[in-house]
Amino acid sequence: MPGPHDLFARYTFGHPERAAAELRAVLPAHVVSEVDWASLRREPGSVVDPELRETESDLLFTARLRTGHPLLLYVLLEHQSTVDRWMALRMLRYVVRQVERWRQEHPESELLPIIIPLVMYHGPEGAWTAPHRVEALFDLPGREEEKARWRALVPRFEYLLDDLTAEREEALRGRPGPPLARLAWLVLCYGRTEALARKLPDWTALFAQVQADAEGAEHLVVVIRYLLWIGDEAVHAAARRVLHSVLGGQRTEELMRSYGEQLIERGLQQGLAKGREEGLTRGRAEDVLRILTARGVQVDEAARQRILSCTDLATLDRWFDRALNATRLSDVLDDIAQ
């Protein structure tokens, strides 16, 4: 079930005009000048990777350069609270899957389109510190000059990063783009911090600009619903004051009451769904351990806890399949020494 960060980010940046604002803010200037932005289109069914988790979602756009060359723009929206050291490897895998799909759809082509991968990060625990290049993940021997020679031989890949947590508030507010995009950058950046309630009143003018857009009423509802979902009582109170300034008292109370009731109902539904999912993953983890025991494979306490604490059903299914023929623990868990 999609979470609030996923729904809000995809609603905002799934629209080509607002996606263009995000891409223009991050892409090199020479790329921005060469893209025909009027050709930017979101690809339907962009979420094609089965390994995407609750902490992330993706958007795929197509565009053309002014010369007519095709261009793929792959945007990963990263919602997790901790920095993932292996992001470069994961992005490489995601990008390969995108171009493989493109090859299936264009079997006559002898060349691949340019594809530019971008990660937008808004975790609450500080700036992004993971390597941007996959070659930085390899254990290279020797001193630095020797490492450089080895580095030239390993696969090379780099993703762009829009780390909202590293931007100053003034910079995010000053980015070119539609009002909803600018408000979304701010809300995503501060949405899981204690500063949100204090900063919301400072953005009242931006809320008013969102409301003034052609689809402003819908946009404002989406923002408020997100704030009610992620925020505490202080955030709710600050959002109410902002809305009161923009919409007036009666409309504000109607919105707050309506979406407050919806969020309570949705919370109950998500709680039930989460309970069912936790039951499935726990059962599959126990199945993996039972199979390993039956096959006489020794499982130490650290590995046992790792299996039991895994919440990704796809990973557990993979371990389950491997356990059926395993003769040692390393046959199941990739990073266990043989």
Short mmCIF file of N, CA and C in Angstrom, two decimals, residues 33-99:
data_model
loop_
_atom_site.label_atom_id
_atom_site.label_comp_id
_atom_site.label_asym_id
_atom_site.label_seq_id
_atom_site.Cartn_x
_atom_site.Cartn_y
_atom_site.Cartn_z
N SER A 33 19.58 23.19 -21.51
CA SER A 33 19.43 24.02 -22.71
C SER A 33 19.16 23.19 -23.96
N GLU A 34 19.52 21.90 -23.94
CA GLU A 34 19.37 21.08 -25.14
C GLU A 34 18.08 20.28 -25.16
N VAL A 35 17.39 20.15 -24.01
CA VAL A 35 16.16 19.37 -23.96
C VAL A 35 15.00 20.20 -24.51
N ASP A 36 14.18 19.57 -25.33
CA ASP A 36 12.93 20.18 -25.77
C ASP A 36 11.89 19.88 -24.68
N TRP A 37 11.73 20.78 -23.73
CA TRP A 37 10.89 20.52 -22.56
C TRP A 37 9.42 20.37 -22.92
N ALA A 38 8.99 20.89 -24.04
CA ALA A 38 7.60 20.70 -24.46
C ALA A 38 7.32 19.25 -24.82
N SER A 39 8.38 18.47 -25.07
CA SER A 39 8.20 17.06 -25.44
C SER A 39 8.20 16.14 -24.23
N LEU A 40 8.40 16.66 -23.03
CA LEU A 40 8.50 15.82 -21.83
C LEU A 40 7.17 15.12 -21.57
N ARG A 41 7.21 13.81 -21.45
CA ARG A 41 6.02 13.02 -21.20
C ARG A 41 6.32 11.97 -20.13
N ARG A 42 5.36 11.75 -19.27
CA ARG A 42 5.50 10.66 -18.30
C ARG A 42 5.06 9.37 -18.94
N GLU A 43 5.86 8.33 -18.77
CA GLU A 43 5.53 7.03 -19.30
C GLU A 43 4.50 6.35 -18.41
N PRO A 44 3.44 5.79 -18.97
CA PRO A 44 2.45 5.09 -18.14
C PRO A 44 3.05 3.84 -17.54
N GLY A 45 2.61 3.52 -16.33
CA GLY A 45 3.12 2.32 -15.66
C GLY A 45 4.58 2.41 -15.36
N SER A 46 5.04 3.57 -14.87
CA SER A 46 6.48 3.77 -14.67
C SER A 46 7.06 2.84 -13.63
N VAL A 47 6.27 2.43 -12.64
CA VAL A 47 6.81 1.58 -11.58
C VAL A 47 6.88 0.16 -12.11
N VAL A 48 8.04 -0.20 -12.65
CA VAL A 48 8.20 -1.51 -13.28
C VAL A 48 9.16 -2.39 -12.51
N ASP A 49 9.78 -1.89 -11.49
CA ASP A 49 10.77 -2.67 -10.78
C ASP A 49 10.15 -3.33 -9.55
N PRO A 50 10.13 -4.67 -9.50
CA PRO A 50 9.48 -5.34 -8.37
C PRO A 50 10.22 -5.18 -7.06
N GLU A 51 11.46 -4.69 -7.10
CA GLU A 51 12.24 -4.59 -5.86
C GLU A 51 12.10 -3.22 -5.20
N LEU A 52 11.35 -2.30 -5.81
CA LEU A 52 11.14 -1.02 -5.15
C LEU A 52 10.39 -1.24 -3.85
N ARG A 53 10.82 -0.52 -2.82
CA ARG A 53 10.31 -0.76 -1.48
C ARG A 53 9.38 0.37 -1.04
N GLU A 54 8.87 0.25 0.18
CA GLU A 54 7.98 1.29 0.70
C GLU A 54 8.69 2.63 0.81
N THR A 55 10.02 2.60 0.87
CA THR A 55 10.77 3.85 1.09
C THR A 55 11.11 4.56 -0.21
N GLU A 56 10.64 4.05 -1.34
CA GLU A 56 11.01 4.67 -2.60
C GLU A 56 9.96 4.36 -3.66
N SER A 57 9.92 5.16 -4.68
CA SER A 57 9.10 4.90 -5.86
C SER A 57 9.79 5.58 -7.03
N ASP A 58 9.37 5.24 -8.24
CA ASP A 58 10.07 5.80 -9.39
C ASP A 58 9.11 6.37 -10.40
N LEU A 59 9.64 7.26 -11.21
CA LEU A 59 8.92 7.89 -12.31
C LEU A 59 9.82 7.86 -13.53
N LEU A 60 9.25 7.52 -14.66
CA LEU A 60 10.01 7.50 -15.91
C LEU A 60 9.39 8.49 -16.89
N PHE A 61 10.25 9.34 -17.45
CA PHE A 61 9.81 10.33 -18.43
C PHE A 61 10.58 10.15 -19.72
N THR A 62 9.94 10.47 -20.81
CA THR A 62 10.61 10.53 -22.10
C THR A 62 10.60 11.98 -22.59
N ALA A 63 11.62 12.32 -23.32
CA ALA A 63 11.70 13.65 -23.93
C ALA A 63 12.60 13.52 -25.15
N ARG A 64 12.73 14.62 -25.85
CA ARG A 64 13.66 14.67 -26.98
C ARG A 64 14.57 15.87 -26.83
N LEU A 65 15.79 15.68 -27.30
CA LEU A 65 16.67 16.84 -27.41
C LEU A 65 16.21 17.68 -28.60
N ARG A 66 16.68 18.89 -28.65
CA ARG A 66 16.28 19.78 -29.75
C ARG A 66 16.76 19.25 -31.10
N THR A 67 17.74 18.34 -31.06
CA THR A 67 18.20 17.70 -32.29
C THR A 67 17.31 16.55 -32.72
N GLY A 68 16.37 16.16 -31.86
CA GLY A 68 15.49 15.03 -32.17
C GLY A 68 15.88 13.74 -31.49
N HIS A 69 17.06 13.68 -30.87
CA HIS A 69 17.49 12.46 -30.21
C HIS A 69 16.57 12.14 -29.03
N PRO A 70 16.21 10.85 -28.83
CA PRO A 70 15.36 10.48 -27.70
C PRO A 70 16.13 10.52 -26.39
N LEU A 71 15.41 10.74 -25.31
CA LEU A 71 16.01 10.87 -23.99
C LEU A 71 15.09 10.23 -22.97
N LEU A 72 15.65 9.42 -22.09
CA LEU A 72 14.90 8.86 -20.97
C LEU A 72 15.38 9.52 -19.69
N LEU A 73 14.45 9.91 -18.84
CA LEU A 73 14.78 10.54 -17.57
C LEU A 73 14.15 9.70 -16.47
N TYR A 74 14.99 9.03 -15.70
CA TYR A 74 14.52 8.10 -14.68
C TYR A 74 14.72 8.74 -13.31
N VAL A 75 13.62 8.97 -12.60
CA VAL A 75 13.65 9.67 -11.32
C VAL A 75 13.25 8.71 -10.21
N LEU A 76 14.15 8.51 -9.25
CA LEU A 76 13.83 7.71 -8.08
C LEU A 76 13.55 8.66 -6.92
N LEU A 77 12.40 8.52 -6.31
CA LEU A 77 12.00 9.34 -5.17
C LEU A 77 12.31 8.55 -3.90
N GLU A 78 13.31 8.99 -3.18
CA GLU A 78 13.82 8.25 -2.02
C GLU A 78 13.26 8.85 -0.74
N HIS A 79 12.46 8.06 -0.02
CA HIS A 79 11.77 8.55 1.17
C HIS A 79 12.38 8.05 2.47
N GLN A 80 13.37 7.16 2.39
CA GLN A 80 13.82 6.52 3.61
C GLN A 80 14.60 7.48 4.51
N SER A 81 14.67 7.12 5.79
CA SER A 81 15.26 8.02 6.79
C SER A 81 16.76 7.82 6.93
N THR A 82 17.30 6.75 6.37
CA THR A 82 18.74 6.51 6.47
C THR A 82 19.34 6.44 5.06
N VAL A 83 20.56 6.86 4.94
CA VAL A 83 21.25 6.86 3.65
C VAL A 83 21.64 5.43 3.29
N ASP A 84 21.39 5.05 2.05
CA ASP A 84 21.71 3.70 1.57
C ASP A 84 23.04 3.73 0.83
N ARG A 85 24.06 3.11 1.41
CA ARG A 85 25.39 3.10 0.80
C ARG A 85 25.35 2.45 -0.58
N TRP A 86 24.44 1.54 -0.82
CA TRP A 86 24.42 0.76 -2.06
C TRP A 86 23.53 1.37 -3.13
N MET A 87 23.15 2.62 -2.97
CA MET A 87 22.24 3.24 -3.93
C MET A 87 22.79 3.21 -5.35
N ALA A 88 24.08 3.43 -5.54
CA ALA A 88 24.63 3.42 -6.90
C ALA A 88 24.41 2.08 -7.57
N LEU A 89 24.59 0.99 -6.82
CA LEU A 89 24.37 -0.34 -7.39
C LEU A 89 22.90 -0.57 -7.68
N ARG A 90 22.04 -0.13 -6.78
CA ARG A 90 20.60 -0.29 -7.00
C ARG A 90 20.15 0.51 -8.21
N MET A 91 20.63 1.74 -8.32
CA MET A 91 20.24 2.57 -9.46
C MET A 91 20.74 1.98 -10.78
N LEU A 92 21.93 1.41 -10.75
CA LEU A 92 22.44 0.75 -11.96
C LEU A 92 21.50 -0.38 -12.37
N ARG A 93 21.06 -1.16 -11.39
CA ARG A 93 20.15 -2.27 -11.69
C ARG A 93 18.82 -1.75 -12.24
N TYR A 94 18.28 -0.70 -11.62
CA TYR A 94 17.02 -0.14 -12.10
C TYR A 94 17.15 0.39 -13.52
N VAL A 95 18.26 1.09 -13.79
CA VAL A 95 18.46 1.68 -15.12
C VAL A 95 18.59 0.58 -16.17
N VAL A 96 19.32 -0.48 -15.85
CA VAL A 96 19.47 -1.60 -16.79
C VAL A 96 18.10 -2.18 -17.12
N ARG A 97 17.23 -2.30 -16.13
CA ARG A 97 15.90 -2.83 -16.40
C ARG A 97 15.10 -1.89 -17.30
N GLN A 98 15.28 -0.60 -17.13
CA GLN A 98 14.57 0.34 -17.99
C GLN A 98 15.04 0.22 -19.44
N VAL A 99 16.34 0.14 -19.65
CA VAL A 99 16.83 0.07 -21.04
C VAL A 99 16.53 -1.30 -21.65
#
